[in-house]
XYZ file of C-alpha atoms in Angstrom:
743
model
C 0.247 0.118 -0.135
C 1.768 3.170 -0.940
C 1.232 5.477 2.120
C 5.033 5.898 3.005
C 8.445 5.688 0.922
C 11.451 4.134 2.616
C 14.494 6.092 2.352
C 18.110 4.468 2.713
C 19.665 4.313 6.069
C 23.609 2.870 6.288
C 24.792 1.515 9.673
C 27.994 2.935 11.318
C 30.679 1.185 9.270
C 28.393 0.012 6.636
C 26.747 -2.550 8.520
C 23.237 -3.156 9.027
C 20.953 -0.278 10.182
C 19.040 -1.029 13.316
C 16.523 1.800 12.278
C 14.554 2.737 9.394
C 13.532 6.431 7.855
C 10.257 6.759 6.125
C 8.322 9.514 3.943
C 4.366 9.054 4.860
C 1.536 10.785 3.090
C -2.014 10.129 2.190
C -2.467 10.159 -1.607
C -5.241 8.967 -3.979
C -3.396 6.192 -4.855
C -3.302 4.810 -1.025
C -7.473 4.892 -1.216
C -7.336 2.920 -4.231
C -5.116 0.496 -3.375
C -6.666 -0.266 -0.017
C -10.187 -0.514 -1.978
C -8.502 -3.578 -3.941
C -6.688 -5.109 -1.183
C -9.965 -5.154 1.106
C -11.221 -7.923 -1.337
C -8.050 -9.990 0.300
C -9.150 -9.661 3.798
C -10.660 -7.415 6.679
C -7.591 -6.221 8.956
C -4.563 -5.021 6.895
C -2.176 -8.105 8.263
C -5.204 -10.455 6.332
C -4.742 -8.421 3.368
C -1.009 -8.350 3.366
C -1.003 -12.118 3.723
C -3.701 -12.664 0.699
C -1.304 -10.660 -1.489
C 1.582 -12.259 -0.775
C 0.278 -15.721 -0.749
C -1.126 -14.942 -4.397
C 2.079 -13.714 -5.541
C 3.844 -16.903 -4.145
C 1.166 -19.330 -5.651
C 1.737 -17.284 -8.783
C 5.307 -18.257 -8.737
C 4.908 -22.069 -8.385
C 2.519 -22.058 -10.999
C 5.039 -20.705 -13.314
C 7.391 -23.128 -12.660
C 8.612 -22.710 -8.886
C 9.891 -19.434 -7.920
C 13.174 -17.980 -9.063
C 15.867 -17.267 -6.393
C 14.942 -13.687 -6.240
C 11.070 -14.338 -5.751
C 12.061 -16.588 -3.143
C 13.845 -13.772 -1.495
C 11.577 -11.271 -1.710
C 8.758 -13.412 -0.537
C 10.620 -13.986 2.766
C 11.558 -10.391 3.070
C 8.109 -8.779 2.619
C 6.549 -11.384 4.892
C 8.875 -10.436 7.598
C 8.495 -6.531 7.440
C 4.627 -7.293 7.272
C 4.899 -9.348 10.674
C 3.522 -12.568 9.231
C 5.097 -15.117 11.271
C 3.148 -18.019 9.760
C 3.963 -16.788 6.134
C 7.504 -16.329 6.870
C 8.079 -19.603 8.328
C 6.366 -20.821 4.732
C 8.658 -18.461 2.982
C 11.800 -19.393 4.892
C 11.048 -23.028 3.904
C 10.523 -22.037 0.289
C 14.085 -20.491 0.017
C 15.944 -22.918 1.788
C 14.774 -25.279 -0.748
C 15.526 -23.158 -3.895
C 18.182 -20.856 -3.141
C 21.092 -23.691 -2.640
C 20.037 -25.604 -6.004
C 19.728 -22.508 -7.996
C 20.889 -19.021 -6.906
C 24.388 -17.216 -7.457
C 26.607 -16.530 -5.356
C 25.279 -13.147 -4.793
C 21.888 -14.111 -4.218
C 23.091 -16.562 -1.479
C 24.787 -13.995 0.154
C 21.689 -11.661 0.361
C 19.698 -14.683 1.493
C 22.529 -15.295 4.343
C 22.317 -11.447 5.120
C 18.663 -11.622 5.308
C 18.318 -14.961 7.513
C 21.071 -13.237 9.718
C 19.245 -10.084 10.441
C 16.105 -12.430 11.315
C 17.643 -14.535 13.390
C 19.246 -11.341 15.171
C 15.804 -9.609 15.566
C 16.733 -6.764 13.422
C 13.513 -6.807 11.639
C 10.847 -4.830 12.941
C 7.352 -6.327 13.995
C 8.932 -10.174 13.731
C 10.850 -11.236 17.008
C 12.051 -15.040 16.530
C 10.912 -17.076 19.114
C 13.034 -20.090 20.835
C 11.463 -22.126 18.286
C 12.348 -20.269 15.082
C 15.849 -19.351 15.651
C 17.146 -22.731 15.072
C 15.668 -22.898 12.120
C 16.693 -19.341 10.975
C 20.414 -20.516 12.188
C 20.066 -24.245 10.091
C 19.147 -21.984 7.340
C 22.119 -19.605 7.284
C 24.358 -22.551 7.604
C 22.721 -24.289 4.394
C 23.079 -21.001 2.406
C 26.862 -20.678 3.724
C 27.653 -24.194 2.667
C 25.593 -23.620 -0.696
C 27.959 -20.259 -1.196
C 31.132 -22.166 -0.442
C 30.415 -24.739 -3.254
C 28.948 -21.694 -6.082
C 32.533 -20.402 -5.564
C 33.651 -23.180 -8.535
C 31.639 -20.590 -10.675
C 33.344 -17.494 -10.271
C 36.574 -18.869 -11.186
C 36.402 -16.913 -14.783
C 34.771 -13.746 -13.248
C 36.093 -10.067 -14.296
C 33.859 -8.354 -11.709
C 34.946 -6.588 -8.766
C 31.713 -7.573 -7.151
C 33.067 -11.178 -6.849
C 36.002 -10.356 -5.516
C 33.916 -8.571 -2.677
C 31.463 -11.424 -2.481
C 34.650 -13.915 -1.993
C 35.638 -11.837 1.086
C 32.143 -11.247 2.738
C 31.951 -15.341 2.216
C 35.255 -15.997 3.735
C 34.585 -13.758 7.265
C 31.094 -15.848 7.579
C 32.404 -19.336 6.553
C 35.302 -19.166 8.184
C 33.791 -18.864 11.862
C 32.937 -22.680 11.323
C 36.422 -23.456 10.090
C 35.382 -24.670 6.328
C 37.657 -27.170 4.857
C 35.507 -26.917 1.683
C 36.478 -23.261 1.518
C 40.292 -23.716 2.060
C 40.339 -26.078 -0.967
C 37.937 -23.681 -3.203
C 40.274 -21.055 -2.581
C 43.425 -22.887 -3.517
C 41.776 -23.391 -6.946
C 40.843 -20.016 -7.456
C 44.133 -18.501 -6.754
C 45.601 -21.004 -9.218
C 43.189 -21.106 -11.726
C 41.075 -18.277 -11.594
C 41.424 -14.973 -13.260
C 43.894 -12.414 -12.705
C 41.546 -10.547 -10.630
C 40.032 -13.699 -8.766
C 43.039 -15.182 -8.251
C 44.454 -12.438 -6.718
C 41.351 -11.965 -4.501
C 41.894 -15.453 -3.633
C 45.386 -14.883 -2.506
C 44.443 -11.917 -0.212
C 41.561 -13.814 1.491
C 44.091 -16.915 2.091
C 46.570 -14.479 3.701
C 43.905 -12.904 5.616
C 42.653 -16.109 7.027
C 46.059 -17.219 7.405
C 46.589 -20.295 4.697
C 49.710 -18.806 3.389
C 52.150 -16.807 4.965
C 51.833 -12.936 4.377
C 55.541 -12.781 3.479
C 54.793 -15.592 0.797
C 52.017 -13.622 -0.446
C 54.198 -10.414 -0.484
C 56.755 -11.701 -2.560
C 53.818 -12.859 -4.817
C 52.763 -9.306 -5.451
C 56.568 -8.184 -6.133
C 56.511 -10.995 -8.731
C 53.436 -9.681 -10.611
C 55.609 -6.023 -11.255
C 58.673 -8.416 -12.196
C 56.517 -10.079 -14.688
C 54.649 -7.277 -16.214
C 57.198 -6.907 -19.614
C 54.238 -7.048 -22.115
C 50.803 -6.186 -22.726
C 49.220 -8.714 -21.804
C 50.930 -9.174 -18.780
C 50.619 -5.233 -17.967
C 46.866 -6.172 -18.176
C 46.965 -8.948 -15.995
C 48.926 -6.631 -13.522
C 46.365 -3.986 -13.028
C 43.475 -6.823 -12.725
C 45.476 -8.494 -9.860
C 46.149 -5.325 -8.349
C 42.377 -4.282 -8.708
C 41.527 -7.598 -6.920
C 44.133 -7.213 -4.133
C 42.788 -3.629 -3.271
C 39.318 -4.422 -3.543
C 39.432 -7.662 -1.238
C 41.898 -6.054 1.325
C 43.786 -2.742 0.161
C 43.871 -2.424 3.909
C 46.489 -5.531 3.889
C 49.109 -3.054 2.118
C 48.897 -0.697 5.229
C 48.722 -2.993 8.226
C 51.139 -6.063 6.964
C 55.053 -4.957 6.379
C 55.745 -8.694 4.930
C 53.256 -7.758 1.990
C 54.362 -4.472 1.012
C 58.170 -4.455 1.656
C 58.585 -6.700 -1.465
C 56.431 -4.116 -3.516
C 58.528 -1.180 -1.926
C 61.468 -3.102 -2.584
C 60.301 -3.677 -6.353
C 58.949 -0.047 -6.951
C 62.405 1.481 -6.023
C 64.578 -0.871 -7.870
C 63.452 -1.099 -11.049
C 65.057 0.784 -14.063
C 63.425 4.035 -14.778
C 62.543 2.737 -18.198
C 60.551 -0.548 -16.878
C 59.248 1.750 -14.031
C 57.625 3.589 -16.664
C 56.062 1.153 -19.009
C 54.454 -0.354 -15.820
C 53.221 2.673 -14.260
C 49.827 2.890 -16.237
C 49.389 -0.463 -15.243
C 50.084 -0.358 -11.508
C 48.172 3.246 -11.445
C 44.886 1.528 -12.816
C 45.133 -1.343 -9.915
C 45.801 1.405 -7.057
C 42.776 3.619 -8.432
C 40.942 1.122 -7.007
C 41.281 2.827 -3.873
C 39.878 5.573 -2.704
C 41.905 9.047 -2.672
C 41.907 8.639 1.658
C 42.806 5.356 1.125
C 45.652 6.089 -1.436
C 46.660 8.787 1.057
C 46.896 6.501 3.905
C 48.951 4.110 2.033
C 51.132 6.693 1.206
C 51.701 7.913 4.805
C 52.564 3.908 5.458
C 55.101 4.389 2.666
C 56.998 7.060 3.940
C 56.951 5.552 7.444
C 58.524 2.261 6.131
C 61.017 3.595 3.953
C 62.112 6.579 6.316
C 61.765 9.022 3.513
C 59.712 12.360 3.301
C 57.484 12.246 0.319
C 57.078 15.878 0.154
C 58.363 18.314 -2.055
C 61.134 20.680 -0.511
C 59.047 23.901 -0.433
C 61.473 25.760 0.983
C 63.357 28.536 -0.019
C 66.750 27.993 -1.771
C 69.067 29.036 0.999
C 67.537 27.352 3.894
C 67.938 23.980 1.160
C 71.970 25.003 0.537
C 72.286 25.264 4.037
C 70.938 22.029 4.719
C 73.109 20.247 2.124
C 76.280 22.240 3.401
C 75.471 20.762 6.908
C 75.375 17.337 5.664
C 78.369 17.345 3.503
C 80.094 18.567 6.634
C 78.968 16.031 8.950
C 79.815 13.516 6.050
C 83.512 14.754 5.857
C 83.960 14.811 10.013
C 82.691 11.003 10.092
C 85.166 10.680 7.205
C 87.992 12.184 9.016
C 87.548 10.097 12.178
C 87.603 7.105 10.079
C 83.617 6.157 10.415
C 81.955 4.787 7.610
C 78.322 5.798 6.643
C 76.159 2.512 6.175
C 74.734 1.913 2.726
C 71.651 4.270 2.337
C 68.219 3.027 1.707
C 65.717 4.004 -0.979
C 65.911 7.759 -0.518
C 69.826 7.328 -1.748
C 68.326 8.418 -5.073
C 66.833 11.545 -3.877
C 69.956 13.568 -4.275
C 72.559 11.757 -6.570
C 74.363 15.017 -7.477
C 75.055 15.472 -3.842
C 77.582 12.067 -4.054
C 78.910 12.991 -7.329
C 80.560 16.280 -5.953
C 81.710 15.706 -2.417
C 84.268 17.981 -3.031
C 82.130 21.244 -3.391
C 79.971 21.714 0.055
C 79.612 25.347 -1.290
C 77.566 24.815 -4.201
C 74.651 22.448 -3.085
C 73.438 20.120 -5.948
C 70.234 18.640 -4.099
C 67.936 21.476 -5.395
C 68.881 20.280 -9.032
C 67.260 17.104 -8.582
C 63.951 19.564 -8.150
C 64.835 21.548 -10.816
C 64.999 18.827 -14.224
C 64.078 20.290 -17.444
C 60.970 19.859 -19.046
C 59.190 16.818 -19.885
C 60.907 14.363 -21.905
C 60.550 14.755 -25.742
C 60.519 10.863 -26.209
C 60.462 7.748 -23.919
C 64.241 7.345 -24.410
C 65.217 10.590 -22.890
C 66.838 9.986 -19.541
C 64.656 10.936 -16.680
C 65.452 10.320 -13.158
C 62.670 9.460 -10.794
C 63.587 9.075 -7.230
C 61.362 6.803 -4.790
C 58.822 9.415 -3.600
C 57.863 10.871 -7.172
C 57.394 7.127 -8.070
C 54.924 6.368 -5.180
C 53.312 9.783 -5.811
C 52.761 8.946 -9.754
C 51.544 5.302 -8.437
C 48.977 6.637 -5.888
C 48.051 9.517 -7.772
C 48.473 11.405 -4.675
C 50.333 14.751 -4.355
C 50.836 15.549 -7.680
C 51.217 19.291 -7.401
C 54.541 18.792 -5.447
C 55.956 16.774 -8.189
C 58.957 18.592 -10.491
C 58.588 20.099 -13.775
C 60.194 17.214 -15.501
C 57.886 14.548 -13.629
C 54.647 16.056 -13.720
C 53.479 15.577 -17.068
C 53.523 11.934 -16.372
C 51.274 12.542 -13.610
C 48.916 14.920 -15.738
C 48.756 12.275 -18.606
C 47.629 9.600 -16.239
C 45.086 11.940 -14.358
C 43.239 12.165 -17.929
C 42.690 8.747 -17.732
C 41.804 7.980 -13.884
C 40.991 11.473 -12.497
C 41.071 12.242 -8.701
C 39.534 8.693 -7.771
C 36.196 8.204 -5.929
C 34.971 7.046 -2.765
C 36.336 8.564 0.649
C 38.356 11.917 -0.150
C 37.308 12.434 -3.550
C 35.114 15.332 -3.003
C 37.104 17.205 -0.242
C 40.717 16.734 1.330
C 40.774 16.969 4.812
C 44.863 17.329 4.474
C 44.333 20.370 2.467
C 46.424 18.284 -0.223
C 45.003 18.789 -3.698
C 46.403 18.699 -7.700
C 47.170 22.010 -8.799
C 48.991 21.405 -12.259
C 46.154 23.234 -14.201
C 44.003 22.569 -17.111
C 43.417 19.028 -18.458
C 44.186 18.270 -22.143
C 42.540 20.188 -24.839
C 41.444 16.848 -26.499
C 42.741 13.641 -27.214
C 44.896 14.073 -29.713
C 47.040 16.159 -27.383
C 46.659 13.737 -24.835
C 47.899 10.893 -27.347
C 50.969 12.585 -28.485
C 51.998 13.597 -24.899
C 51.384 9.570 -24.191
C 53.556 8.652 -27.272
C 56.483 11.224 -26.017
C 56.035 9.841 -22.659
C 55.669 6.421 -22.492
C 56.080 5.348 -26.087
C 53.486 4.028 -28.597
C 52.798 0.611 -27.065
C 52.119 1.772 -23.837
C 50.084 4.728 -25.394
C 48.464 2.244 -26.969
C 47.277 0.313 -24.046
C 46.079 3.705 -22.137
C 44.203 4.879 -24.735
C 42.351 1.237 -24.377
C 42.032 1.647 -21.119
C 40.309 4.880 -21.252
C 38.145 3.669 -24.053
C 37.067 0.972 -21.867
C 36.168 3.558 -18.887
C 33.412 5.029 -21.809
C 35.717 7.808 -23.429
C 34.585 7.336 -27.100
C 37.299 9.851 -28.485
C 39.924 7.988 -27.135
C 38.190 4.707 -29.426
C 38.660 6.705 -32.304
C 42.024 7.921 -31.776
C 43.481 4.153 -31.870
C 45.647 3.576 -34.279
C 44.196 0.561 -36.780
C 47.530 -0.646 -37.345
C 49.156 -0.459 -33.956
C 46.657 -1.564 -31.941
C 47.420 -4.989 -30.334
C 44.287 -7.496 -31.450
C 42.397 -8.753 -28.228
C 39.246 -9.810 -27.434
C 39.224 -7.134 -24.680
C 39.668 -4.188 -26.895
C 37.535 -6.063 -29.188
C 34.665 -5.801 -26.651
C 35.124 -2.144 -25.815
C 35.060 -0.955 -29.453
C 31.905 -2.742 -30.176
C 30.747 -1.190 -27.048
C 30.852 2.033 -28.149
C 30.133 1.210 -31.852
C 26.811 0.527 -31.458
C 25.978 4.031 -30.150
C 27.692 6.073 -32.779
C 26.372 7.792 -35.591
C 27.226 6.058 -39.457
C 29.816 9.120 -39.900
C 31.729 7.911 -36.757
C 30.910 4.402 -37.016
C 32.689 4.480 -41.000
C 36.248 5.524 -39.123
C 36.255 2.675 -36.965
C 35.140 -0.077 -39.425
C 39.336 -0.627 -40.130
C 39.829 -1.101 -36.655
C 37.227 -3.301 -35.845
C 37.621 -5.632 -39.197
C 41.501 -5.982 -38.441
C 40.621 -7.209 -34.870
C 37.955 -9.334 -35.866
C 40.020 -10.699 -38.705
C 43.449 -11.256 -36.830
C 41.267 -12.962 -33.829
C 39.705 -15.186 -36.298
C 42.552 -16.018 -38.130
C 44.460 -17.074 -34.697
C 41.666 -18.984 -33.679
C 41.138 -21.037 -36.857
C 44.768 -21.921 -36.504
C 44.045 -23.455 -33.201
C 40.701 -24.993 -34.324
C 41.392 -26.685 -37.647
C 43.662 -29.603 -36.130
C 40.498 -30.646 -33.629
C 38.418 -30.671 -36.869
C 40.622 -32.988 -39.025
C 38.513 -35.634 -40.804
C 35.276 -33.229 -40.512
C 36.505 -30.779 -42.953
C 36.565 -33.130 -45.739
C 34.423 -35.224 -47.408
C 33.403 -38.612 -45.953
C 34.896 -41.784 -47.209
C 32.233 -44.053 -49.159
C 32.285 -47.529 -51.016
C 30.477 -46.156 -53.728
C 32.786 -45.528 -57.003
C 33.028 -41.811 -58.235
C 35.765 -39.963 -56.209
C 39.388 -41.087 -56.003
C 40.423 -43.742 -54.397
C 41.525 -43.693 -50.760
C 44.374 -45.957 -50.638
C 45.470 -45.612 -46.871
C 41.655 -47.149 -46.134
C 41.238 -48.975 -48.828
C 44.903 -50.775 -47.596
C 43.407 -51.062 -43.931
C 40.232 -52.593 -45.163
C 41.588 -55.282 -47.215
C 44.135 -56.915 -44.850
C 42.836 -60.056 -44.581
C 43.545 -60.208 -48.605
C 47.248 -59.576 -47.784
C 49.708 -62.418 -49.508
C 53.474 -62.686 -49.914
C 54.538 -63.281 -53.799
C 56.926 -65.735 -55.045
C 59.502 -62.753 -55.123
C 58.811 -61.900 -51.607
C 56.679 -58.879 -52.231
C 53.496 -58.006 -50.220
C 50.207 -57.977 -52.434
C 46.930 -56.987 -51.175
C 43.582 -57.994 -53.325
C 41.256 -54.897 -52.813
C 38.251 -56.780 -52.566
C 36.296 -53.639 -50.688
C 37.821 -50.696 -52.005
C 37.413 -47.422 -50.428
C 36.712 -44.029 -52.465
C 36.623 -40.271 -51.335
C 33.298 -39.051 -51.261
C 32.784 -36.133 -53.890
C 33.730 -32.691 -51.773
C 30.287 -30.719 -51.572
C 28.760 -28.721 -48.091
C 26.918 -31.327 -47.014
C 24.237 -30.585 -44.064
C 25.324 -33.920 -42.675
C 25.096 -32.941 -39.065
C 23.368 -29.273 -37.523
C 24.992 -27.131 -35.165
C 22.967 -24.999 -33.224
C 24.717 -22.482 -31.017
C 22.775 -20.852 -28.498
C 24.539 -18.047 -26.879
C 23.571 -15.710 -23.922
C 24.240 -12.208 -24.955
C 22.836 -11.035 -21.489
C 24.637 -8.139 -19.696
C 27.363 -10.410 -18.091
C 28.197 -12.164 -21.216
C 30.067 -9.857 -23.217
C 33.605 -11.473 -23.902
C 31.896 -14.555 -24.102
C 29.680 -13.804 -26.782
C 32.541 -12.228 -28.797
C 33.978 -15.998 -28.297
C 31.221 -17.528 -29.296
C 30.947 -15.917 -32.391
C 34.355 -16.262 -33.615
C 34.194 -19.807 -32.749
C 30.818 -20.097 -34.874
C 32.379 -18.540 -37.732
C 35.198 -21.111 -37.939
C 32.956 -23.911 -37.495
C 30.470 -22.759 -40.474
C 33.603 -23.248 -42.756
C 33.303 -27.386 -41.855
C 31.400 -28.665 -44.835
C 29.737 -31.315 -42.971
C 28.200 -28.736 -40.660
C 25.009 -26.774 -40.773
C 25.841 -23.792 -38.492
C 22.978 -21.668 -36.618
C 23.483 -19.279 -34.323
C 21.150 -18.321 -31.899
C 21.310 -15.137 -29.740
C 19.245 -14.926 -26.581
C 18.659 -12.478 -23.856
C 14.873 -12.197 -22.709
C 14.066 -12.661 -26.527
C 16.026 -15.062 -29.226
C 17.381 -13.181 -32.377
C 18.167 -15.956 -35.184
C 21.461 -14.589 -36.872
C 22.459 -17.488 -38.948
C 22.597 -15.688 -42.289
C 25.822 -13.793 -40.677
C 27.284 -16.644 -39.261
C 30.153 -16.874 -42.373
C 30.901 -13.471 -41.519
C 32.312 -12.461 -37.799
C 32.433 -8.968 -38.194
C 28.694 -8.723 -39.222
C 27.771 -11.695 -36.647
C 29.174 -9.211 -33.686
C 27.683 -6.068 -35.146
C 24.305 -7.435 -35.336
C 24.623 -8.644 -31.610
C 23.611 -6.516 -29.087
C 24.562 -7.779 -25.792
C 22.266 -6.528 -22.455
C 19.198 -7.856 -20.857
C 17.811 -10.476 -18.569
C 18.516 -14.498 -18.903
C 15.793 -16.176 -20.699
C 17.636 -19.868 -21.443
C 14.242 -21.503 -21.858
C 13.369 -19.156 -24.736
C 16.527 -20.093 -26.809
C 16.082 -23.824 -26.333
C 12.729 -23.601 -27.602
C 13.673 -21.776 -30.584
C 16.813 -24.347 -31.369
C 13.942 -27.275 -31.141
C 12.157 -25.943 -33.899
C 15.106 -26.266 -36.038
C 15.800 -29.888 -35.126
C 14.960 -32.132 -38.138
C 16.972 -35.318 -37.667
C 17.928 -35.211 -33.670
C 20.264 -38.135 -33.868
C 22.748 -35.419 -36.124
C 21.914 -32.477 -34.302
C 24.047 -30.858 -31.636
C 22.712 -28.291 -29.623
C 25.413 -26.100 -27.585
C 24.353 -23.778 -25.108
C 26.745 -20.879 -24.397
C 25.420 -19.348 -20.945
C 26.479 -18.232 -17.395
C 23.239 -20.337 -16.403
C 22.050 -17.477 -14.565
C 18.360 -18.065 -15.288
C 15.691 -15.147 -14.829
C 12.618 -17.202 -15.178
C 11.385 -20.319 -13.240
C 13.979 -23.244 -13.587
C 10.772 -25.557 -14.460
C 10.699 -24.329 -17.955
C 14.646 -24.305 -18.719
C 14.452 -28.072 -17.461
C 11.760 -28.975 -19.154
C 13.150 -27.812 -22.780
C 16.602 -29.948 -21.784
C 14.478 -33.035 -21.481
C 12.681 -32.642 -24.499
C 16.194 -32.359 -26.686
C 17.786 -35.291 -24.890
C 14.780 -37.094 -24.920
C 14.213 -36.755 -28.754
C 17.935 -37.885 -29.255
C 19.938 -34.450 -29.676
C 23.556 -34.256 -28.710
C 23.290 -31.437 -25.974
C 26.245 -29.511 -24.163
C 26.242 -26.667 -21.768
C 29.209 -24.661 -22.183
C 29.662 -22.600 -18.957
C 30.651 -19.541 -20.423
C 33.704 -19.240 -22.945
C 36.966 -17.681 -22.950
C 40.281 -18.608 -24.323
C 41.481 -20.239 -21.326
C 38.524 -22.311 -20.255
C 37.687 -20.003 -17.075
C 34.349 -20.720 -16.185
C 31.756 -17.733 -14.390
C 28.314 -19.505 -14.252
C 25.541 -20.740 -11.520
C 26.845 -23.963 -10.067
C 23.567 -24.495 -8.777
C 21.454 -24.444 -12.017
C 24.234 -26.326 -13.359
C 24.071 -29.163 -11.733
C 20.155 -29.240 -12.324
C 20.913 -29.335 -15.846
C 23.121 -32.313 -15.524
C 20.968 -34.278 -13.841
C 18.285 -33.280 -16.523
C 20.636 -34.853 -19.188
C 22.599 -31.652 -20.500
C 26.348 -32.248 -19.576
C 27.905 -28.631 -18.625
C 31.597 -27.926 -18.737
C 33.820 -24.711 -18.952
C 35.236 -25.088 -22.073
C 37.794 -23.386 -24.399
C 37.169 -22.227 -28.018
C 39.484 -25.406 -28.739
C 37.844 -27.702 -26.233
C 34.795 -27.101 -27.583
C 35.602 -28.004 -31.432
C 37.172 -31.070 -30.047
C 33.545 -31.731 -29.040
C 31.875 -31.010 -32.107
C 35.037 -32.970 -34.333
C 34.690 -36.380 -31.832
C 30.643 -35.990 -32.434
C 30.778 -35.641 -36.338
C 33.413 -37.945 -37.392
């Protein structure tokens, strides 16, 4: 009944709030709804229960409630103070969620049940009989969430990293051995983001020594020598900072190896890695980066602020330092080796005989920004950390400031705590940003080189800058699915005049990726791409098969030769595009399937070239689109595919069932994360229909080059029980499966 509107309230420290805040008002809609609701009961409680039971019954009639519907039913029953209905909804929730829900839904259910058990929902105070049921439900949801971890190994979503930390915090209270095993698998086989998040959780739980994890972080920086490795470095640092950025502040064993790496890297190698590392640390809020910078200062013993005093005072400090050094040398005392701050004043070491002419200020008075990446540029450790964290950039010297300006053009000031105001009084002040992307691209080339320039522009395009996409050089861009995904996202919203400028880039990316994929897939399709052998004369003689088929007639002649009498000759069939087998690729194009959709389109285009296959391509979200006419042209196929919307797998399979003519020679491959947005009964029914008819059905849990899955394990297990095998496959493994079936 719309007589009040609730406003969001956040508890202290981001926890659950124990109070609510509402705005109440009597409106004409209130009177109208009261009149309608009165048909459900005399009192408000009766009317509310009647409405909610009707909704629950309707969900069951549609094939069973979805996980989202089960969550909503329990929450609404609790807020309406209906204990009997809440008990029924709790029973339904503990039945539905463990078998169908995704990891975020399982955690949401666990949070709701915990709130109910703690009495944090007004109007529903659990008694001694209800509380054990709520505790048992929470334990069941926690166990199901741990099982769901195997389905997020291929995730590139930071929300999954946060969910991993939340789950680990709750599951560790019971000392889950299953959780420890799942974390090991994630840390070794997951995407760079999820592997790093799992490594953080293992360090937080004490499953691995903090020092070992710190050395692993340093190895990420060491190994980031190429474009793909630098992209992985950004993802790993994002996972680290998302899962527990405070770990760097509070665990010296974790931070020290990274400090050493940042200090000792040669300037050229540091500049190559600088945008990638800055991208990972940008996950932290500005205030968190300020705190980390303070920790770095305390750990290294260096003052990470610019020398803002007057030159005379700086010269007096330098003379005092040099005088002290000479005095110690005269007494026969040697100074200990200097730490990271030895780089702060290299000129002082080069001219100890001239204390009257201090050289230290010259470090701050370096020449203007280098005109090419080969120009020598000395970066001190304080300057390096200010560049990496994007903080106190206004204190950088003139030679280094352009680096910070170029990176700030991409990352800005940051988001979250400290983004709007700076309580410490620190703020950037290097002037206006670049007037356009062309000037920015030129500066990136001069500062970092053309290779890193393309990586930075690609990152800017992924962040939403359309002008950065248009600035990419089609000949210099490194083909990757990530870049193609970014370009296609922007291409859909551009007018034809601007889209024409992007077509050469899209064409090159698609051609290069398709060519590389086809090179790997063709060996898996050997035998399927050629005409079938036959005993009917007409084609050439298949000598190898003829010999094998007539070994029983082999005999040795008097002169010792072996003679085979070809009683059953085998011929090559006439080459033709015979639709011996029908392959129907049913691809999920909902919002969570962008990269997998690209791999599916490229793979379908390669498989469409197999003569023995008639390949169909169906794209579905909540509706189904048949794109079979474009399947031989991967560029046209990708441009016609629109990613976004919900997920209705049953509709895609229903359309695929209409294409079946000879079930025993039909392959149906469903590429999806199996996060079905509709009741699961319809999906299971479609699978049983296809399997019962004799079709070869396979569920592919997402699709990427490494075969790392990101899917709902609960739904997948139900599909396996219905007769559809589900596996995490790479395009090569999918091609092998197809080849084995049609040979």
